[in-house]
């Protein structure tokens, strides 16, 4: 097969959606296409929640339904089955983000252990994501990233947090479920890198169970990936790596502007794009030791990895390579690649509406930031709606 023949057809989307669901998605994306409206709605939503106004129902019927599976695992089953019918696996993502207390962190851990229990009996769920600040305090992670000198109370809280993450990774290992440790703001990342490496050394002896996340908008991440590959080779475990561009670009730039000093993230989108694709190359050159999850809505990066696999004569469903998108976004990539035979999963957030709102606001802001891509989503939904009329 030549390169041309390998070009992916990414037009296949929304095969199972009813017209009413398509109309809802269309309205959600139209709303997101208006940055001013998103800004005002995000602030109004946060204020309404603070005031205790009953807006949960309205949110649940609109943007929540578009981006989330449900408030509980049970409510998410239908979405998981629908995705599975089209060959797409689910990555469970308990997305509650609200408090900084030991009780809240323990509750998150219990929910994630429940998710592992659910996944072990469900062939459509092979992985789950953990958002570290749902399990450990942001301030503690930040302090640990800056210095190793925690006081005894902090040290105790830190050990308790590592223990929570270890319990999750251990249960996942036991039941052969993969765990993606999400990346967050750069202020906390050093500690998270250390935790992810510790868990990989412990649980990735036979295959990658635990995945570290690398945000390729960071200037240092390609070199860091090289170090991780070497470390995994020398210490004989599998490196699991989820590659993303990074969701906190505006925040990171704003912090750099405020504080001055070293620039952590690229200022040009093209630099992030080439770092991302170079990281894909590095992974594919080291597949004896590396499992990679290509977590992106970018068509070029999706095609780039598909082509690299083809050049290496790898089967499309090669076990160590995953493609992943967020539920409610870039369905055309997920459905088309699954139909073509690649391993594809969707991150499926679920949790109480109120606690998922920070996640929804991030998605709304991100979608307005990538208006070019949004235009494409709207166009594909319009085409699907037309097909349902015919
Ligand atoms: C399955 C999945 C899991 C994810 N997990 C995480 C996670 O754990 N942590 C996390 O931070 N994000 C995560 N994300 C979000 C991800 O980081 C991106 O924000 C999002 O996917 C958009 O990037 P893209 O690759 O889809 O493509 P694109 O839409 O092509 O790229 C947009 C991205 O490019 C970067 N960018 C934009 N403008 C510039 C500029 N001027 N200079 C340099 N770079 C720029 C930003 O990272 C922006 O998000 C995840 C995404 C997916 C699909």
XYZ file of C-alpha atoms and ligand atoms in Angstrom:
443
model
C 0.000 0.000 0.000
C 1.332 3.432 -0.774
C 0.985 6.546 1.366
C -1.972 7.831 -0.607
C -3.913 4.641 -0.131
C -3.297 4.889 3.606
C -4.982 8.317 3.904
C -7.761 7.936 6.421
C -11.362 8.651 5.598
C -12.440 10.708 8.611
C -15.968 11.528 7.470
C -17.800 8.721 9.264
C -19.557 10.165 12.314
C -22.671 9.948 14.470
C -24.034 6.674 13.004
C -26.300 5.987 15.995
C -27.426 9.448 17.019
C -31.113 10.276 16.787
C -32.103 13.526 15.133
C -33.003 15.008 18.542
C -29.504 14.188 19.863
C -27.911 15.712 16.780
C -29.997 18.870 17.259
C -28.762 19.120 20.854
C -25.129 18.692 19.783
C -25.652 21.280 17.053
C -27.007 23.813 19.564
C -24.192 23.103 22.056
C -21.502 23.678 19.397
C -23.246 26.798 18.079
C -23.231 28.185 21.630
C -19.561 27.263 22.057
C -18.760 29.014 18.808
C -19.516 32.335 20.523
C -16.620 33.144 22.908
C -18.426 36.067 24.542
C -21.459 33.923 25.294
C -19.248 31.137 26.698
C -17.447 33.606 28.926
C -20.690 35.077 30.265
C -22.376 31.651 30.660
C -19.359 30.176 32.493
C -19.328 33.023 35.009
C -23.126 32.995 35.362
C -23.098 29.222 35.973
C -20.464 29.463 38.700
C -22.352 32.322 40.339
C -25.691 30.485 40.152
C -24.092 27.440 41.791
C -22.600 29.582 44.558
C -26.031 31.113 45.169
C -27.577 27.658 45.245
C -29.884 28.357 42.278
C -31.464 25.224 40.785
C -29.721 25.184 37.415
C -28.628 21.528 37.557
C -31.555 20.249 35.483
C -30.988 22.706 32.618
C -27.276 21.876 32.516
C -27.943 18.145 32.668
C -30.265 18.250 29.647
C -27.856 20.237 27.474
C -24.076 20.573 27.753
C -23.751 17.793 30.402
C -25.564 15.292 28.164
C -23.333 16.229 25.269
C -20.021 15.767 27.106
C -20.822 13.234 29.883
C -22.170 9.695 30.282
C -24.373 10.405 33.296
C -24.220 11.215 36.983
C -23.393 7.613 37.898
C -21.861 4.537 36.275
C -25.332 3.014 35.928
C -26.574 6.105 34.092
C -23.573 5.859 31.749
C -24.214 2.280 30.618
C -26.290 3.230 27.579
C -23.570 5.514 26.233
C -20.915 2.836 26.840
C -23.000 0.302 24.899
C -23.666 2.702 22.034
C -19.953 3.425 21.684
C -19.198 -0.293 21.924
C -21.655 -1.050 19.107
C -19.367 0.963 16.849
C -16.156 -0.640 18.076
C -15.200 2.197 20.447
C -13.993 1.365 23.964
C -14.730 3.559 26.975
C -12.183 5.111 29.316
C -14.110 5.809 32.514
C -13.381 9.253 33.899
C -14.924 10.058 37.293
C -14.812 13.809 36.955
C -15.875 15.258 40.277
C -13.802 18.347 41.051
C -14.940 20.346 44.008
C -13.173 20.174 47.326
C -9.789 19.944 48.998
C -10.476 17.606 51.918
C -9.330 14.133 52.942
C -12.986 13.014 52.986
C -13.491 14.187 49.395
C -10.280 12.468 48.233
C -11.343 9.221 49.915
C -14.756 9.447 48.256
C -13.101 9.910 44.858
C -10.910 6.848 45.514
C -13.962 4.775 46.447
C -15.737 5.870 43.243
C -12.706 4.945 41.136
C -12.431 1.527 42.803
C -16.127 1.066 41.979
C -15.313 1.946 38.372
C -12.617 -0.761 38.301
C -15.122 -3.246 39.668
C -17.550 -2.205 36.937
C -14.867 -2.404 34.237
C -13.668 -5.882 35.173
C -17.066 -7.270 34.166
C -17.518 -5.162 31.068
C -15.558 -5.950 27.922
C -16.272 -2.458 26.523
C -14.266 -0.745 29.269
C -10.518 -1.393 29.255
C -9.196 1.717 30.928
C -9.907 4.558 33.302
C -8.509 8.009 33.903
C -7.572 9.616 37.179
C -7.375 13.339 37.715
C -4.754 13.627 40.461
C -6.233 16.696 42.186
C -9.345 14.612 42.853
C -7.151 12.433 45.083
C -4.539 14.795 46.479
C -4.449 18.466 47.405
C -3.282 20.891 44.697
C -1.274 22.874 47.262
C 0.486 19.783 48.526
C 1.370 18.658 45.001
C 2.649 22.151 44.254
C 4.796 22.269 47.386
C 6.171 18.774 46.736
C 7.007 19.836 43.165
C 8.945 22.867 44.435
C 10.744 21.296 47.374
C 11.092 17.933 49.048
C 10.762 19.511 52.471
C 7.246 18.837 53.696
C 6.427 19.200 57.383
C 5.309 16.075 59.221
C 1.580 16.787 58.775
C 2.054 17.414 55.066
C 4.215 14.339 54.758
C 1.476 12.264 56.356
C -1.154 13.666 53.964
C 1.191 13.042 51.023
C 1.764 9.406 52.012
C -1.998 8.918 52.400
C -2.476 10.282 48.867
C 0.199 8.005 47.377
C -1.498 5.135 49.160
C -4.832 6.062 47.507
C -3.237 6.126 44.064
C -1.420 2.869 44.786
C -4.670 1.160 45.801
C -6.225 2.237 42.495
C -3.243 1.087 40.407
C -3.068 -2.199 42.279
C -6.772 -2.961 41.732
C -6.410 -1.997 38.065
C -3.348 -4.249 37.698
C -5.211 -7.138 39.289
C -8.122 -6.806 36.876
C -6.076 -5.866 33.790
C -7.539 -2.373 33.463
C -5.292 0.450 32.251
C -4.931 3.625 34.322
C -4.162 6.977 32.693
C -2.789 9.445 35.236
C -3.858 12.808 33.809
C -1.514 15.789 33.673
C -2.552 19.102 35.146
C -0.880 22.484 35.638
C 2.919 22.631 35.416
C 3.106 23.850 39.041
C 2.164 20.338 40.221
C 3.683 18.216 37.479
C 7.082 17.345 38.977
C 5.429 15.499 41.873
C 2.960 13.848 39.506
C 5.762 12.673 37.227
C 7.504 11.080 40.211
C 4.306 9.353 41.350
C 3.544 8.101 37.818
C 7.073 6.700 37.426
C 6.871 4.966 40.811
C 3.557 3.324 39.817
C 4.865 2.294 36.382
C 7.913 0.629 37.932
C 5.627 -1.309 40.239
C 2.816 -2.329 37.888
C 4.191 -2.251 34.329
C 6.335 -5.376 34.485
C 4.388 -7.435 31.925
C 2.644 -4.678 29.971
C 1.706 -1.057 30.509
C -1.014 -0.790 33.137
C -0.158 2.715 34.342
C 0.308 5.583 31.868
C 2.025 8.900 32.529
C 0.651 11.898 30.594
C 2.989 14.229 28.701
C 1.754 17.668 27.604
C 3.631 18.413 24.423
C 3.012 22.186 24.608
C 5.809 22.096 27.190
C 9.249 22.783 25.782
C 10.943 20.164 27.970
C 8.674 17.188 27.309
C 10.286 15.662 24.225
C 13.642 15.368 26.003
C 11.825 14.042 29.086
C 10.156 11.378 26.932
C 13.626 10.309 25.758
C 14.732 9.980 29.399
C 11.610 7.987 30.279
C 12.216 5.554 27.409
C 15.828 5.002 28.508
C 14.812 4.547 32.152
C 12.174 1.960 31.210
C 14.729 0.061 29.111
C 17.378 0.077 31.823
C 15.066 -0.795 34.682
C 13.093 -3.302 32.603
C 9.505 -2.181 32.754
C 7.097 -0.945 30.094
C 6.625 2.777 29.661
C 2.954 3.695 29.261
C 2.611 7.193 27.834
C -0.446 9.215 26.978
C 0.471 12.093 24.671
C -1.631 15.267 24.751
C -0.976 18.816 23.614
C -2.117 20.241 26.974
C -5.317 21.808 28.273
C -3.912 24.687 30.351
C -2.075 26.723 27.720
C -3.812 30.038 28.525
C -3.226 29.587 32.261
C 0.440 28.686 31.760
C 1.013 31.729 29.522
C -0.790 33.980 31.984
C 1.368 32.657 34.842
C 4.515 33.254 32.774
C 3.382 36.803 32.004
C 2.692 37.507 35.688
C 5.798 35.909 37.148
C 8.306 36.403 34.354
C 11.250 33.997 34.207
C 11.512 30.880 32.128
C 8.871 30.169 29.504
C 7.606 26.649 30.037
C 5.207 26.300 27.115
C 5.655 27.040 23.422
C 4.190 30.307 22.187
C 3.586 29.016 18.642
C 1.016 26.327 17.936
C 3.251 24.846 15.182
C 5.966 24.135 17.772
C 3.505 22.205 19.920
C 2.320 20.334 16.828
C 5.829 19.272 15.819
C 6.787 18.305 19.386
C 3.644 16.149 19.508
C 4.392 14.379 16.227
C 8.081 13.952 17.145
C 6.963 12.321 20.383
C 4.793 9.923 18.361
C 7.886 9.058 16.293
C 9.946 8.411 19.408
C 7.270 6.085 20.790
C 6.893 4.160 17.585
C 10.657 3.704 17.294
C 10.655 2.098 20.743
C 7.609 -0.137 20.673
C 9.493 -2.977 22.341
C 9.356 -0.936 25.541
C 6.589 1.593 25.018
C 2.775 1.628 24.969
C 1.327 4.851 23.594
C -2.069 6.516 23.746
C -2.462 9.177 21.041
C -4.933 11.433 22.883
C -5.903 14.108 20.412
C -8.662 15.688 18.353
C -6.141 16.763 15.774
C -6.722 15.047 12.436
C -3.115 15.476 11.283
C -1.682 13.801 14.407
C -4.222 10.965 14.124
C -3.303 10.353 10.483
C 0.386 10.802 11.285
C 0.412 7.861 13.694
C -1.763 5.718 11.416
C 0.739 6.269 8.613
C 3.716 5.529 10.886
C 2.049 2.233 11.877
C 1.488 1.404 8.240
C 5.131 2.109 7.380
C 6.176 -0.289 10.135
C 3.751 -2.947 8.875
C 1.947 -2.990 12.207
C -1.633 -4.272 12.311
C -4.200 -1.520 12.867
C -5.244 -3.045 16.173
C -1.657 -3.359 17.430
C -2.072 -3.838 21.190
C 0.385 -1.155 22.341
C -1.187 1.701 20.349
C -4.436 3.471 21.289
C -6.204 6.448 19.775
C -8.390 8.415 22.148
C -10.770 11.357 22.064
C -13.049 12.965 24.628
C -16.735 12.027 24.579
C -18.683 14.714 22.716
C -15.697 15.819 20.665
C -14.294 14.801 17.287
C -16.648 11.872 16.824
C -15.655 11.762 13.163
C -12.100 10.725 14.153
C -13.250 8.156 16.744
C -15.930 6.513 14.591
C -13.897 6.528 11.388
C -10.772 5.088 13.009
C -12.725 2.419 14.905
C -14.499 1.480 11.681
C -11.115 1.167 9.966
C -9.983 -1.261 12.713
C -7.774 0.861 15.023
C -7.940 0.655 18.838
C -10.067 3.658 19.748
C -11.438 4.796 23.066
C -13.434 7.749 24.309
C -12.792 9.402 27.673
C -16.246 9.318 29.247
C -16.648 11.748 32.152
C -19.373 11.042 34.695
C -20.259 12.297 38.149
C -22.712 14.617 39.904
C -23.636 17.525 37.603
C -22.506 20.199 40.058
C -19.094 18.620 40.519
C -18.492 18.102 36.797
C -19.021 21.780 35.981
C -15.319 22.796 36.106
C -14.683 20.049 33.511
C -17.535 21.342 31.347
C -16.246 24.902 31.554
C -12.769 23.726 30.451
C -14.343 21.953 27.458
C -16.395 25.045 26.599
C -13.359 27.325 26.777
C -11.200 24.885 24.844
C -13.804 24.581 22.113
C -14.024 28.312 21.613
C -10.226 28.410 21.465
C -10.207 25.979 18.539
C -12.906 27.573 16.457
C -11.471 26.114 13.235
C -12.112 22.613 14.543
C -15.519 23.683 15.859
C -16.555 24.757 12.376
C -15.731 21.247 11.203
C -17.796 19.662 14.026
C -20.786 21.867 13.140
C -20.473 21.025 9.448
C -20.338 17.263 10.160
C -23.380 17.434 12.449
C -25.306 19.367 9.784
C -24.450 16.702 7.221
C -25.559 13.927 9.603
C -28.849 15.776 10.268
C -29.465 16.040 6.535
C -28.843 12.301 6.138
C -31.471 11.567 8.832
C -34.074 13.582 6.841
C -33.386 11.803 3.558
C -8.358 11.458 25.503
C -7.815 12.791 25.952
C -7.206 12.918 27.195
C -6.703 14.152 27.605
N -6.050 14.256 28.806
C -5.441 15.420 29.139
C -4.623 15.528 30.306
O -4.442 14.567 31.055
N -4.047 16.728 30.575
C -4.188 17.816 29.750
O -3.600 18.886 30.013
N -4.957 17.736 28.644
C -5.580 16.580 28.318
N -6.333 16.522 27.176
C -6.642 17.754 26.412
C -5.533 18.069 25.429
O -4.380 18.420 26.151
C -5.867 19.244 24.494
O -6.209 20.369 25.225
C -6.982 18.996 23.535
O -7.062 17.655 23.157
C -6.770 19.862 22.275
O -5.577 19.503 21.596
P -5.555 18.528 20.331
O -4.346 17.676 20.332
O -6.833 17.805 20.312
O -5.431 19.406 19.020
P -5.475 20.871 18.537
O -6.875 21.355 18.614
O -4.799 20.859 17.231
O -4.562 21.713 19.516
C -5.006 22.618 20.469
C -3.914 22.653 21.512
O -2.714 23.216 20.974
C -2.011 23.927 21.987
N -1.876 25.330 21.567
C -2.876 26.172 21.197
N -2.386 27.381 20.865
C -1.051 27.313 21.036
C 0.034 28.259 20.842
N -0.166 29.505 20.428
N 1.292 27.838 21.114
C 1.534 26.587 21.533
N 0.565 25.659 21.721
C -0.716 26.018 21.490
C -2.830 23.789 23.256
O -2.326 22.689 23.961
C -4.240 23.497 22.735
O -5.021 22.777 23.662
C -6.820 15.291 26.755
C -7.406 15.141 25.493
C -7.877 13.912 25.068
C -8.466 13.788 23.706
